[in-house]
Amino acid sequence: MTISFDLSGKTAIVTGANTGLGQAIAVALAGAGADVALVGRSSMEETETAISAQGRGKCLTIQADLSTVAPVQGVIDQTVAWAGRADILVNNAGIIRRADAVDFTEADWDAVMDVNLKTVFFLSQAFARQLLGKSQPGKIINIASLLSFQGGIRIPSYTASKSGLAGLTRLLACEWAGKGINVNAIAPGYFETNNTEALRNDPDRNSSILGRIPAGHWGRPEELGGAAVFLASAASDYVHGIVLPVDGGWLAR
Ligand code: NAP
């Protein structure tokens, strides 16, 4: 049996692909041979340049603000119109709001839950519907968090959304595994992106986080690519409903 991580002939959709982890995942999937629809509300120029510099996989930019479910069907339709197919969905776009639980606002609760959980569900539903209609296999990869396992502090809606996302990953895996769709998640540890800028700029939080990471450094976005390619490829065909930590050993402590 040959184990294949090759994504040639596949088309992936990556949300929040303009920066950070989404950009690194899009570049990694393209590097493995996939064509990639880059979905988000900001310019994708940097990601497009990185993909074309690699010389593998072509890409399409789809403008979409994922704070509501309004664009979800359009994202799937534009991808299929462009590539003729959509095989892989990476639900990466996400936001975080920080405040003590006692002061946390309803607006910050709703904003985070809408992007991190509600849109993820309805985009996954639209993606799965087009696969199920054609009995075509597919892969969904949700970007979860260590806060899918732990409580954290000062991020109540983020922790609720990422813990909810772990549950949603398991539910969708149970419903769709028998229909050829793999639903899994990756739980990144502490990575150097906009999302963690406030933590890295706080000397106390920075050193306490760094001191707990066995690998000894904040994750670099490109260090997430291998897990994404694995979960997008045939190598993970019998893997369903997992939340795979890529955390430099954080959860092992
Ligand atoms: P980031 O640099 O802040 O990127 C977040 C991405 O989500 C950006 O592309 C952002 O687009 C997009 N996004 C946010 N709101 C959106 C909206 N309404 N519509 C469309 N796109 C939207 O952070 P990141 O670290 O790469 O985060 C990526 C994912 O990893 C998130 O789900 C995050 O929770 C998760 N994560 C990150 C870490 C970490 O250590 N960095 C750890 C665990 C989990 P804009 O640039 O236009 O805002």
mmCIF file of C-alpha atoms and ligand atoms in Angstrom:
data_model
loop_
_atom_site.group_PDB
_atom_site.id
_atom_site.type_symbol
_atom_site.label_atom_id
_atom_site.label_comp_id
_atom_site.label_asym_id
_atom_site.label_seq_id
_atom_site.Cartn_x
_atom_site.Cartn_y
_atom_site.Cartn_z
ATOM 1 C CA MET A 1 0.000 0.000 0.000
ATOM 2 C CA THR A 2 1.355 3.419 -0.994
ATOM 3 C CA ILE A 3 0.657 6.207 1.490
ATOM 4 C CA SER A 4 -0.115 9.456 -0.322
ATOM 5 C CA PHE A 5 0.011 13.015 0.909
ATOM 6 C CA ASP A 6 -0.331 14.277 -2.671
ATOM 7 C CA LEU A 7 -3.213 16.702 -3.237
ATOM 8 C CA SER A 8 -2.888 17.022 -7.034
ATOM 9 C CA GLY A 9 -6.312 17.332 -8.658
ATOM 10 C CA LYS A 10 -7.951 18.443 -5.397
ATOM 11 C CA THR A 11 -9.410 21.850 -4.640
ATOM 12 C CA ALA A 12 -9.258 23.339 -1.158
ATOM 13 C CA ILE A 13 -11.109 26.267 0.398
ATOM 14 C CA VAL A 14 -9.221 28.066 3.175
ATOM 15 C CA THR A 15 -10.928 30.818 5.163
ATOM 16 C CA GLY A 16 -8.866 33.650 6.609
ATOM 17 C CA ALA A 17 -6.087 32.837 4.148
ATOM 18 C CA ASN A 18 -4.580 36.337 3.961
ATOM 19 C CA THR A 19 -2.352 36.033 7.030
ATOM 20 C CA GLY A 20 -1.160 33.882 9.929
ATOM 21 C CA LEU A 21 -2.131 30.239 10.146
ATOM 22 C CA GLY A 22 -4.619 30.355 7.274
ATOM 23 C CA GLN A 23 -1.957 31.713 4.954
ATOM 24 C CA ALA A 24 0.516 29.017 6.028
ATOM 25 C CA ILE A 25 -2.107 26.292 5.543
ATOM 26 C CA ALA A 26 -3.069 27.588 2.079
ATOM 27 C CA VAL A 27 0.589 27.654 1.018
ATOM 28 C CA ALA A 28 1.160 24.138 2.410
ATOM 29 C CA LEU A 29 -1.898 22.685 0.641
ATOM 30 C CA ALA A 30 -0.847 24.315 -2.637
ATOM 31 C CA GLY A 31 2.673 22.962 -2.091
ATOM 32 C CA ALA A 32 1.139 19.477 -1.859
ATOM 33 C CA GLY A 33 -0.530 20.069 -5.239
ATOM 34 C CA ALA A 34 -3.993 21.440 -4.411
ATOM 35 C CA ASP A 35 -5.669 24.391 -6.074
ATOM 36 C CA VAL A 36 -6.809 26.753 -3.322
ATOM 37 C CA ALA A 37 -9.692 29.209 -2.965
ATOM 38 C CA LEU A 38 -8.483 31.932 -0.597
ATOM 39 C CA VAL A 39 -11.482 33.257 1.332
ATOM 40 C CA GLY A 40 -11.578 36.380 3.468
ATOM 41 C CA ARG A 41 -12.282 40.068 3.805
ATOM 42 C CA SER A 42 -8.719 41.396 3.287
ATOM 43 C CA SER A 43 -6.308 41.405 0.343
ATOM 44 C CA MET A 44 -4.873 37.956 -0.426
ATOM 45 C CA GLU A 45 -1.941 39.388 -2.354
ATOM 46 C CA GLU A 46 0.747 38.093 0.009
ATOM 47 C CA THR A 47 -0.673 34.558 -0.066
ATOM 48 C CA GLU A 48 -1.131 34.621 -3.852
ATOM 49 C CA THR A 49 2.511 35.681 -4.230
ATOM 50 C CA ALA A 50 3.734 32.921 -1.906
ATOM 51 C CA ILE A 51 1.731 30.285 -3.779
ATOM 52 C CA SER A 52 2.875 31.398 -7.194
ATOM 53 C CA ALA A 53 6.509 31.541 -5.962
ATOM 54 C CA GLN A 54 6.212 27.863 -4.999
ATOM 55 C CA GLY A 55 5.146 27.009 -8.538
ATOM 56 C CA ARG A 56 2.544 24.429 -7.459
ATOM 57 C CA GLY A 57 -1.228 24.820 -7.192
ATOM 58 C CA LYS A 58 -3.214 27.747 -8.533
ATOM 59 C CA CYS A 59 -5.390 30.027 -6.415
ATOM 60 C CA LEU A 60 -8.546 32.115 -6.549
ATOM 61 C CA THR A 61 -9.458 34.912 -4.164
ATOM 62 C CA ILE A 62 -13.022 35.042 -2.852
ATOM 63 C CA GLN A 63 -13.998 38.152 -0.904
ATOM 64 C CA ALA A 64 -16.260 37.261 2.021
ATOM 65 C CA ASP A 65 -16.952 38.690 5.446
ATOM 66 C CA LEU A 66 -17.650 35.607 7.550
ATOM 67 C CA SER A 67 -19.165 37.479 10.487
ATOM 68 C CA THR A 68 -22.544 36.404 9.065
ATOM 69 C CA VAL A 69 -23.653 33.295 7.199
ATOM 70 C CA ALA A 70 -24.744 35.368 4.170
ATOM 71 C CA PRO A 71 -21.670 34.561 1.991
ATOM 72 C CA VAL A 72 -21.386 30.814 2.707
ATOM 73 C CA GLN A 73 -23.255 29.428 -0.302
ATOM 74 C CA GLY A 74 -21.482 31.900 -2.590
ATOM 75 C CA VAL A 75 -18.083 30.695 -1.344
ATOM 76 C CA ILE A 76 -18.924 27.104 -2.327
ATOM 77 C CA ASP A 77 -20.547 28.113 -5.643
ATOM 78 C CA GLN A 78 -17.635 30.353 -6.696
ATOM 79 C CA THR A 79 -15.118 27.633 -5.871
ATOM 80 C CA VAL A 80 -16.999 24.978 -7.836
ATOM 81 C CA ALA A 81 -17.531 27.382 -10.764
ATOM 82 C CA TRP A 82 -13.775 28.072 -10.808
ATOM 83 C CA ALA A 83 -12.337 24.605 -10.259
ATOM 84 C CA GLY A 84 -15.248 22.301 -11.029
ATOM 85 C CA ARG A 85 -14.979 20.848 -7.535
ATOM 86 C CA ALA A 86 -14.378 21.526 -3.841
ATOM 87 C CA ASP A 87 -12.756 18.651 -1.941
ATOM 88 C CA ILE A 88 -11.223 20.206 1.162
ATOM 89 C CA LEU A 89 -12.575 22.893 3.505
ATOM 90 C CA VAL A 90 -10.334 24.493 6.115
ATOM 91 C CA ASN A 91 -12.357 26.537 8.607
ATOM 92 C CA ASN A 92 -9.553 28.761 9.832
ATOM 93 C CA ALA A 93 -10.965 32.311 10.107
ATOM 94 C CA GLY A 94 -11.391 33.214 13.736
ATOM 95 C CA ILE A 95 -11.319 36.103 16.167
ATOM 96 C CA ILE A 96 -10.610 36.592 19.850
ATOM 97 C CA ARG A 97 -11.815 39.255 22.314
ATOM 98 C CA ARG A 98 -10.167 39.725 25.698
ATOM 99 C CA ALA A 99 -11.762 40.988 28.918
ATOM 100 C CA ASP A 100 -12.367 39.690 32.433
ATOM 101 C CA ALA A 101 -15.449 37.444 32.497
ATOM 102 C CA VAL A 102 -17.117 39.822 34.935
ATOM 103 C CA ASP A 103 -16.889 42.684 32.417
ATOM 104 C CA PHE A 104 -17.383 40.740 29.181
ATOM 105 C CA THR A 105 -19.962 42.275 26.807
ATOM 106 C CA GLU A 106 -22.727 40.657 24.817
ATOM 107 C CA ALA A 107 -21.287 42.217 21.645
ATOM 108 C CA ASP A 108 -17.925 40.496 22.224
ATOM 109 C CA TRP A 109 -19.708 37.236 22.988
ATOM 110 C CA ASP A 110 -21.778 37.319 19.780
ATOM 111 C CA ALA A 111 -18.978 38.522 17.486
ATOM 112 C CA VAL A 112 -16.710 35.637 18.446
ATOM 113 C CA MET A 113 -19.402 32.965 18.420
ATOM 114 C CA ASP A 114 -20.629 34.105 14.986
ATOM 115 C CA VAL A 115 -17.245 33.859 13.227
ATOM 116 C CA ASN A 116 -15.704 30.975 15.183
ATOM 117 C CA LEU A 117 -18.719 28.672 15.416
ATOM 118 C CA LYS A 118 -21.909 29.698 13.595
ATOM 119 C CA THR A 119 -20.351 30.468 10.206
ATOM 120 C CA VAL A 120 -18.118 27.400 10.528
ATOM 121 C CA PHE A 121 -21.178 25.191 10.905
ATOM 122 C CA PHE A 122 -23.134 26.671 8.011
ATOM 123 C CA LEU A 123 -20.123 26.779 5.677
ATOM 124 C CA SER A 124 -19.447 23.119 6.526
ATOM 125 C CA GLN A 125 -23.098 22.327 5.828
ATOM 126 C CA ALA A 126 -23.005 24.032 2.398
ATOM 127 C CA PHE A 127 -19.698 22.277 1.607
ATOM 128 C CA ALA A 128 -21.047 18.869 2.648
ATOM 129 C CA ARG A 129 -24.297 19.295 0.718
ATOM 130 C CA GLN A 130 -22.452 19.670 -2.607
ATOM 131 C CA LEU A 131 -20.360 16.580 -1.823
ATOM 132 C CA LEU A 132 -23.237 14.430 -0.597
ATOM 133 C CA GLY A 133 -25.276 15.298 -3.709
ATOM 134 C CA LYS A 134 -22.529 13.769 -5.876
ATOM 135 C CA SER A 135 -21.437 11.015 -3.440
ATOM 136 C CA GLN A 136 -17.999 12.668 -3.605
ATOM 137 C CA PRO A 137 -15.561 12.237 -0.689
ATOM 138 C CA GLY A 138 -14.186 15.281 1.097
ATOM 139 C CA LYS A 139 -12.216 16.615 4.030
ATOM 140 C CA ILE A 140 -13.139 19.265 6.569
ATOM 141 C CA ILE A 141 -10.427 20.625 8.856
ATOM 142 C CA ASN A 142 -11.504 22.937 11.658
ATOM 143 C CA ILE A 143 -8.911 25.115 13.339
ATOM 144 C CA ALA A 144 -9.604 24.620 17.020
ATOM 145 C CA SER A 145 -7.322 25.695 19.882
ATOM 146 C CA LEU A 146 -5.765 24.616 23.169
ATOM 147 C CA LEU A 147 -8.896 26.329 24.515
ATOM 148 C CA SER A 148 -10.781 23.347 23.064
ATOM 149 C CA PHE A 149 -9.183 21.432 25.984
ATOM 150 C CA GLN A 150 -8.416 24.102 28.578
ATOM 151 C CA GLY A 151 -10.182 27.053 30.161
ATOM 152 C CA GLY A 152 -7.804 29.953 29.708
ATOM 153 C CA ILE A 153 -8.461 33.375 31.215
ATOM 154 C CA ARG A 154 -10.111 36.588 29.949
ATOM 155 C CA ILE A 155 -11.414 34.987 26.729
ATOM 156 C CA PRO A 156 -14.828 33.530 27.632
ATOM 157 C CA SER A 157 -16.413 33.585 24.171
ATOM 158 C CA TYR A 158 -13.218 32.307 22.541
ATOM 159 C CA THR A 159 -12.988 29.348 24.915
ATOM 160 C CA ALA A 160 -16.701 28.604 24.486
ATOM 161 C CA SER A 161 -16.397 28.791 20.696
ATOM 162 C CA LYS A 162 -13.300 26.591 20.457
ATOM 163 C CA SER A 163 -14.634 24.034 22.955
ATOM 164 C CA GLY A 164 -17.862 24.063 20.946
ATOM 165 C CA LEU A 165 -15.877 23.585 17.762
ATOM 166 C CA ALA A 166 -14.311 20.411 19.163
ATOM 167 C CA GLY A 167 -17.801 19.075 19.871
ATOM 168 C CA LEU A 168 -19.054 20.117 16.455
ATOM 169 C CA THR A 169 -16.078 18.351 14.847
ATOM 170 C CA ARG A 170 -17.055 15.122 16.606
ATOM 171 C CA LEU A 171 -20.757 15.464 15.743
ATOM 172 C CA LEU A 172 -20.105 16.118 12.046
ATOM 173 C CA ALA A 173 -17.620 13.238 11.956
ATOM 174 C CA CYS A 174 -20.267 10.910 13.383
ATOM 175 C CA GLU A 175 -22.844 12.037 10.797
ATOM 176 C CA TRP A 176 -20.597 12.137 7.721
ATOM 177 C CA ALA A 177 -17.783 9.589 8.246
ATOM 178 C CA GLY A 178 -19.922 6.867 6.687
ATOM 179 C CA LYS A 179 -20.601 9.120 3.709
ATOM 180 C CA GLY A 180 -16.932 9.642 2.835
ATOM 181 C CA ILE A 181 -16.370 13.004 4.486
ATOM 182 C CA ASN A 182 -13.605 13.228 7.085
ATOM 183 C CA VAL A 183 -14.197 15.920 9.684
ATOM 184 C CA ASN A 184 -11.247 16.647 11.973
ATOM 185 C CA ALA A 185 -9.665 19.577 13.753
ATOM 186 C CA ILE A 186 -6.200 20.896 14.458
ATOM 187 C CA ALA A 187 -5.540 22.535 17.811
ATOM 188 C CA PRO A 188 -2.620 24.929 17.344
ATOM 189 C CA GLY A 189 -0.617 25.801 20.416
ATOM 190 C CA TYR A 190 0.808 29.298 20.785
ATOM 191 C CA PHE A 191 1.793 30.569 17.334
ATOM 192 C CA GLU A 192 3.309 33.857 16.211
ATOM 193 C CA THR A 193 0.339 35.585 14.513
ATOM 194 C CA ASN A 194 -1.867 38.667 14.961
ATOM 195 C CA ASN A 195 -4.093 36.572 17.239
ATOM 196 C CA THR A 196 -1.350 36.287 19.873
ATOM 197 C CA GLU A 197 0.297 39.682 19.441
ATOM 198 C CA ALA A 198 -1.148 41.026 22.706
ATOM 199 C CA LEU A 199 0.221 38.022 24.627
ATOM 200 C CA ARG A 200 3.667 38.255 23.048
ATOM 201 C CA ASN A 201 3.815 41.981 23.808
ATOM 202 C CA ASP A 202 3.076 41.366 27.518
ATOM 203 C CA PRO A 203 6.477 40.408 29.035
ATOM 204 C CA ASP A 204 4.946 38.408 31.921
ATOM 205 C CA ARG A 205 2.502 36.428 29.770
ATOM 206 C CA ASN A 206 5.155 35.945 27.087
ATOM 207 C CA SER A 207 7.699 34.419 29.448
ATOM 208 C CA SER A 208 5.174 32.276 31.317
ATOM 209 C CA ILE A 209 3.814 30.859 28.044
ATOM 210 C CA LEU A 210 7.265 30.315 26.572
ATOM 211 C CA GLY A 211 8.444 28.641 29.767
ATOM 212 C CA ARG A 212 5.707 26.010 29.445
ATOM 213 C CA ILE A 213 6.327 25.049 25.817
ATOM 214 C CA PRO A 214 8.624 21.993 25.771
ATOM 215 C CA ALA A 215 9.773 22.810 22.223
ATOM 216 C CA GLY A 216 11.080 26.108 23.629
ATOM 217 C CA HIS A 217 9.658 28.495 21.040
ATOM 218 C CA TRP A 218 6.364 29.994 19.876
ATOM 219 C CA GLY A 219 5.007 28.079 16.907
ATOM 220 C CA ARG A 220 5.909 29.409 13.497
ATOM 221 C CA PRO A 221 2.871 29.341 11.147
ATOM 222 C CA GLU A 222 4.648 27.086 8.650
ATOM 223 C CA GLU A 223 4.978 24.456 11.409
ATOM 224 C CA LEU A 224 1.221 23.833 11.078
ATOM 225 C CA GLY A 225 1.362 22.934 7.390
ATOM 226 C CA GLY A 226 2.233 19.251 7.774
ATOM 227 C CA ALA A 227 -0.782 18.493 9.983
ATOM 228 C CA ALA A 228 -3.085 20.257 7.511
ATOM 229 C CA VAL A 229 -1.692 18.324 4.547
ATOM 230 C CA PHE A 230 -2.042 15.058 6.489
ATOM 231 C CA LEU A 231 -5.694 15.712 7.362
ATOM 232 C CA ALA A 232 -6.436 16.879 3.789
ATOM 233 C CA SER A 233 -4.843 13.848 2.148
ATOM 234 C CA ALA A 234 -5.624 10.179 1.591
ATOM 235 C CA ALA A 235 -3.135 9.399 4.389
ATOM 236 C CA SER A 236 -5.880 10.309 6.903
ATOM 237 C CA ASP A 237 -8.801 8.519 5.220
ATOM 238 C CA TYR A 238 -9.593 6.468 8.355
ATOM 239 C CA VAL A 239 -9.146 9.413 10.751
ATOM 240 C CA HIS A 240 -12.452 10.906 11.895
ATOM 241 C CA GLY A 241 -13.437 13.323 14.647
ATOM 242 C CA ILE A 242 -10.025 14.004 16.162
ATOM 243 C CA VAL A 243 -8.665 17.274 17.517
ATOM 244 C CA LEU A 244 -4.958 17.069 16.722
ATOM 245 C CA PRO A 245 -2.749 19.282 18.899
ATOM 246 C CA VAL A 246 0.212 20.922 17.165
ATOM 247 C CA ASP A 247 1.539 22.694 20.212
ATOM 248 C CA GLY A 248 5.248 22.113 20.753
ATOM 249 C CA GLY A 249 4.307 19.720 23.567
ATOM 250 C CA TRP A 250 2.183 22.183 25.613
ATOM 251 C CA LEU A 251 -0.554 19.674 26.453
ATOM 252 C CA ALA A 252 2.009 17.057 27.434
ATOM 253 C CA ARG A 253 3.152 19.215 30.383
HETATM 254 P P1 NAP B 1 -4.967 36.037 12.713
HETATM 255 O O1 NAP B 1 -3.632 36.341 12.139
HETATM 256 O O2 NAP B 1 -5.682 37.045 13.533
HETATM 257 O O3 NAP B 1 -5.905 35.534 11.530
HETATM 258 C C1 NAP B 1 -7.287 35.383 11.661
HETATM 259 C C2 NAP B 1 -7.863 35.234 10.282
HETATM 260 O O4 NAP B 1 -9.287 35.179 10.366
HETATM 261 C C3 NAP B 1 -7.511 36.420 9.391
HETATM 262 O O5 NAP B 1 -7.323 35.988 8.074
HETATM 263 C C4 NAP B 1 -8.765 37.252 9.513
HETATM 264 O O6 NAP B 1 -8.958 38.145 8.444
HETATM 265 C C5 NAP B 1 -9.809 36.156 9.487
HETATM 266 N N1 NAP B 1 -11.089 36.671 9.890
HETATM 267 C C6 NAP B 1 -11.450 37.151 11.099
HETATM 268 N N2 NAP B 1 -12.703 37.613 11.063
HETATM 269 C C7 NAP B 1 -13.160 37.418 9.798
HETATM 270 C C8 NAP B 1 -14.369 37.707 9.127
HETATM 271 N N3 NAP B 1 -15.402 38.306 9.734
HETATM 272 N N4 NAP B 1 -14.481 37.372 7.806
HETATM 273 C C9 NAP B 1 -13.460 36.791 7.162
HETATM 274 N N5 NAP B 1 -12.280 36.507 7.748
HETATM 275 C C10 NAP B 1 -12.130 36.835 9.048
HETATM 276 O O7 NAP B 1 -4.847 34.802 13.657
HETATM 277 P P2 NAP B 1 -4.339 33.311 13.446
HETATM 278 O O8 NAP B 1 -3.567 32.990 14.640
HETATM 279 O O9 NAP B 1 -3.745 33.092 12.113
HETATM 280 O O10 NAP B 1 -5.736 32.564 13.569
HETATM 281 C C11 NAP B 1 -6.201 31.600 12.656
HETATM 282 C C12 NAP B 1 -7.048 30.592 13.408
HETATM 283 O O11 NAP B 1 -6.202 29.873 14.306
HETATM 284 C C13 NAP B 1 -8.137 31.225 14.266
HETATM 285 O O12 NAP B 1 -9.307 30.428 14.189
HETATM 286 C C14 NAP B 1 -7.544 31.185 15.654
HETATM 287 O O13 NAP B 1 -8.517 31.159 16.652
HETATM 288 C C15 NAP B 1 -6.782 29.885 15.590
HETATM 289 N N6 NAP B 1 -5.718 29.723 16.591
HETATM 290 C C16 NAP B 1 -4.618 30.520 16.601
HETATM 291 C C17 NAP B 1 -3.632 30.291 17.552
HETATM 292 C C18 NAP B 1 -2.366 31.081 17.613
HETATM 293 O O14 NAP B 1 -1.552 30.848 18.505
HETATM 294 N N7 NAP B 1 -2.109 32.002 16.739
HETATM 295 C C19 NAP B 1 -3.780 29.281 18.489
HETATM 296 C C20 NAP B 1 -4.914 28.495 18.455
HETATM 297 C C21 NAP B 1 -5.880 28.720 17.484
HETATM 298 P P3 NAP B 1 -8.504 39.708 8.632
HETATM 299 O O15 NAP B 1 -7.007 39.710 8.549
HETATM 300 O O16 NAP B 1 -9.180 40.366 7.488
HETATM 301 O O17 NAP B 1 -8.998 40.149 9.975
#
